[in-house]
Short mmCIF file of N, CA and C in Angstrom, two decimals:
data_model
loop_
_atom_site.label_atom_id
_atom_site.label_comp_id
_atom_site.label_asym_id
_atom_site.label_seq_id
_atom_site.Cartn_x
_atom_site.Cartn_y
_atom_site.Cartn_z
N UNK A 1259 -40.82 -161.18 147.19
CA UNK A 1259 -40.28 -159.95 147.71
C UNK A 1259 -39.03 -159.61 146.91
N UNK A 1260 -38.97 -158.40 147.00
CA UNK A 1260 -37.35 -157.92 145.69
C UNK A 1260 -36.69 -157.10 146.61
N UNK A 1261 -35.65 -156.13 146.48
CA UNK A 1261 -34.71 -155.32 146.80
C UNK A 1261 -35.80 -154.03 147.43
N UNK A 1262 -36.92 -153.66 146.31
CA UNK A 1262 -37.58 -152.56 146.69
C UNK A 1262 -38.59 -152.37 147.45
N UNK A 1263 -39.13 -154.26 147.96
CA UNK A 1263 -39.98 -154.05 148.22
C UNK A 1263 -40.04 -153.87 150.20
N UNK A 1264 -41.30 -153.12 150.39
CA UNK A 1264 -40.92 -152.76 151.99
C UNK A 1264 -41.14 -153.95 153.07
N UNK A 1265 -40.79 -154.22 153.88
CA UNK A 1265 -40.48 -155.18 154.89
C UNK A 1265 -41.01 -155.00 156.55
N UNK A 1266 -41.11 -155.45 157.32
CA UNK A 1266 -41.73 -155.14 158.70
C UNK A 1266 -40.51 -156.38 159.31
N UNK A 1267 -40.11 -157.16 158.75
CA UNK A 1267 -38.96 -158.13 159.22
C UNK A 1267 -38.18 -157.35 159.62
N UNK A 1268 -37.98 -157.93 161.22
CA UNK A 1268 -36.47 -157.60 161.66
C UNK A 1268 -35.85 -158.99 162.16
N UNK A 1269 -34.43 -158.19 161.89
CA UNK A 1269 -33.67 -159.87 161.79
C UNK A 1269 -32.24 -158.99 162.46
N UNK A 1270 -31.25 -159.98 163.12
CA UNK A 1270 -30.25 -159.94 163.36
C UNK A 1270 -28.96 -160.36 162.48
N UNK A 1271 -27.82 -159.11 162.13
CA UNK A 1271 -27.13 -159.98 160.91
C UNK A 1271 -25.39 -159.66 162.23
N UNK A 1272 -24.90 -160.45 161.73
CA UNK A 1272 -23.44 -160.32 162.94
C UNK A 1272 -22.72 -160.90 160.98
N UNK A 1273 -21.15 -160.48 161.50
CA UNK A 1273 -20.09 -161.05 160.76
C UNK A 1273 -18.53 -161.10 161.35
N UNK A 1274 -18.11 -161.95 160.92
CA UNK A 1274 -17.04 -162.29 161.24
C UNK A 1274 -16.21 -163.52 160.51
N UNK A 1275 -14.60 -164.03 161.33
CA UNK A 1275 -14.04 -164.82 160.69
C UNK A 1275 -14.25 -165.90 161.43
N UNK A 1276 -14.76 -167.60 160.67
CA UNK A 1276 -14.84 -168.83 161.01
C UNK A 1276 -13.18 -169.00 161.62
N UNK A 1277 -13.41 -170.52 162.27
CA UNK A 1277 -12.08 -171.25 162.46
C UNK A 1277 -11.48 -171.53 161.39
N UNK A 1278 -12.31 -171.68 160.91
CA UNK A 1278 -11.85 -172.85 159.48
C UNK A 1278 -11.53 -171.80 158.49
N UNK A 1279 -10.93 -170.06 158.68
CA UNK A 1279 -10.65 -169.43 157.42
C UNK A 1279 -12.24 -169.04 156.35
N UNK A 1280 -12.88 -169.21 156.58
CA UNK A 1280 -14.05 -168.47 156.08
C UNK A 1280 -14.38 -167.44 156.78
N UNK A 1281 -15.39 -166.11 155.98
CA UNK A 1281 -15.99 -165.22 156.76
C UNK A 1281 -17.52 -165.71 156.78
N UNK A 1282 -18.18 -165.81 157.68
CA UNK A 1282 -19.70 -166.06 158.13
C UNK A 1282 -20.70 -164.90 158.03
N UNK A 1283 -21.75 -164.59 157.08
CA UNK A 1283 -22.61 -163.54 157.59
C UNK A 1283 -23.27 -164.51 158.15
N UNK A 1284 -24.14 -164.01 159.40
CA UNK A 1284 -25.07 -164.89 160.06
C UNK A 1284 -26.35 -163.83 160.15
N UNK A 1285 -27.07 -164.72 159.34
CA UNK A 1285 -28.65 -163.77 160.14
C UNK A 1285 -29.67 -164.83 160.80
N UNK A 1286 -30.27 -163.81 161.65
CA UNK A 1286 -31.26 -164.63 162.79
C UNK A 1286 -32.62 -163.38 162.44
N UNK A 1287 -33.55 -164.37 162.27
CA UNK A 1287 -34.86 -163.82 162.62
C UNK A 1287 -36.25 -164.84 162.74
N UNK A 1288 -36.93 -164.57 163.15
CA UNK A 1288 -37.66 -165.30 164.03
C UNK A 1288 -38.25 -166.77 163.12
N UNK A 1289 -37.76 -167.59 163.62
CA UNK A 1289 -37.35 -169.03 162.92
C UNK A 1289 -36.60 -168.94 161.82
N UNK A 1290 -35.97 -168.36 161.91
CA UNK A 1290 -34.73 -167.94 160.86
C UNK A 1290 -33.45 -168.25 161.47
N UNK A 1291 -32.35 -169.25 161.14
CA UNK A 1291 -30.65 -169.08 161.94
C UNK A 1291 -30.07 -169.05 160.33
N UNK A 1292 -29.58 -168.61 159.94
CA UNK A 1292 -28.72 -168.61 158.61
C UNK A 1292 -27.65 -168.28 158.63
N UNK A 1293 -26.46 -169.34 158.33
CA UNK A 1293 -25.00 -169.41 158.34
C UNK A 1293 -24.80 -169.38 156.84
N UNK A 1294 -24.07 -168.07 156.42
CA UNK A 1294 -23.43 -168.03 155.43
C UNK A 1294 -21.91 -167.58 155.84
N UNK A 1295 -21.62 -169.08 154.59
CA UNK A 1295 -19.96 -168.70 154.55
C UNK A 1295 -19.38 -168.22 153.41
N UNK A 1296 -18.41 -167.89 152.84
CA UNK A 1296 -17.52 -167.22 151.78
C UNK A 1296 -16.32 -167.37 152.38
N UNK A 1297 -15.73 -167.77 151.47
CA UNK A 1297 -14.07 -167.67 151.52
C UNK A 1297 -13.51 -166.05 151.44
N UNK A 1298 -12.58 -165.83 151.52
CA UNK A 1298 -11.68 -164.45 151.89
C UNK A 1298 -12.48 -163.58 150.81
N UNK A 1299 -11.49 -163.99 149.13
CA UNK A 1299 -12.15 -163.35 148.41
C UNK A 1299 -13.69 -163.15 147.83
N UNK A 1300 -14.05 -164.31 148.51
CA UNK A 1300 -15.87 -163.73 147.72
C UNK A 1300 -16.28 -162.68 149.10
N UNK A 1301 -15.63 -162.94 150.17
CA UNK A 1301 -16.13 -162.09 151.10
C UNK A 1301 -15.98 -160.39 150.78
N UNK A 1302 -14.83 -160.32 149.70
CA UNK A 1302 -14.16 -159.35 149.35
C UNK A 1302 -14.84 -158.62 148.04
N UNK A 1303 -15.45 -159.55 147.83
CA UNK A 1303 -16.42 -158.93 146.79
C UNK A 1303 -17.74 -158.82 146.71
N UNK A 1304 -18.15 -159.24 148.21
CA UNK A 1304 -19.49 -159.41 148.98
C UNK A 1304 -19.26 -157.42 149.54
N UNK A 1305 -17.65 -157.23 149.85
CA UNK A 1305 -17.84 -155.60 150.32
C UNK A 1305 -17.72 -155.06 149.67
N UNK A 1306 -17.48 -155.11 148.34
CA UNK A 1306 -17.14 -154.28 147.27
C UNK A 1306 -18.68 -154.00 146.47
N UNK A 1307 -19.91 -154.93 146.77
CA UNK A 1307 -20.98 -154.70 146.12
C UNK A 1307 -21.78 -153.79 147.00
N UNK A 1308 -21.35 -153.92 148.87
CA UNK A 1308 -21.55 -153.11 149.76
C UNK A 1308 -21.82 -151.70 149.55
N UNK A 1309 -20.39 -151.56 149.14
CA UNK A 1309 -19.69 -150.32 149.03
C UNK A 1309 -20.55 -149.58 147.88
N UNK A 1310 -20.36 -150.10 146.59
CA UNK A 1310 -21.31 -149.51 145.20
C UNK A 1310 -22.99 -149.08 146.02
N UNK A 1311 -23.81 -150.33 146.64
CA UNK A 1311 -24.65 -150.30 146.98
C UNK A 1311 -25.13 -148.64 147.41
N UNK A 1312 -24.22 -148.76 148.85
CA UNK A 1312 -24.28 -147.85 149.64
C UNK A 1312 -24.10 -146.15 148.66
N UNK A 1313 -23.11 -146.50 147.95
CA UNK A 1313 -22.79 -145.32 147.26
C UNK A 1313 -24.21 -144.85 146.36
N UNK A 1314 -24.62 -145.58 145.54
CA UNK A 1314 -26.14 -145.58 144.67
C UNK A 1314 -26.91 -144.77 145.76
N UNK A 1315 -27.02 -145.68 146.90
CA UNK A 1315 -28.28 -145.10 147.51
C UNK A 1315 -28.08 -143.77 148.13
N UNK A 1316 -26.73 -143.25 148.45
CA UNK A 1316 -26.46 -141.91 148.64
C UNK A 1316 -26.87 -141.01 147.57
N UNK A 1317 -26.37 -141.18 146.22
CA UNK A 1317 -26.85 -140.32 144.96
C UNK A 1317 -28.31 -140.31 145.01
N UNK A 1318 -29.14 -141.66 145.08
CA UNK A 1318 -30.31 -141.65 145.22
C UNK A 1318 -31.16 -140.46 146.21
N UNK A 1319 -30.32 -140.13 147.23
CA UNK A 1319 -31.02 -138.77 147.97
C UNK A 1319 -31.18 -137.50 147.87
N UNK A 1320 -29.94 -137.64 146.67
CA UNK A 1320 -29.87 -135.97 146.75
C UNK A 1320 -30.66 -135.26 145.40
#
């Protein structure tokens, strides 16, 4: 499966900050629990690819 390809998976994604100073994406889907951590800055550049992402796929509509 790639970026383009279409999906019928649904999954649960939450984020936030660990105890321990990491940020966690967590996704859940059905036999799926996945704890991802990143420290401050990769988290920071985890939103910054967000951000581009999101922006692409806006140009992409019009």
């Amino acid at each position: 499966m790639s970026i383009n390809s279409d999906s019928d998976i649904a999954a649960n994604l939450q984020i936030g900050p660990t105890s321990l100073g990491m940020v966690r994406i967590y996704v859940e889907a059905e036999g799926v629990d996945l704890p991802l951590d990143f420290d401050p800055d990769e988290a920071d550049e985890i939103a910054e690819e967000l951000r581009l992402a999101a922006e692409a796929a806006r140009k992409s509509r019009k």
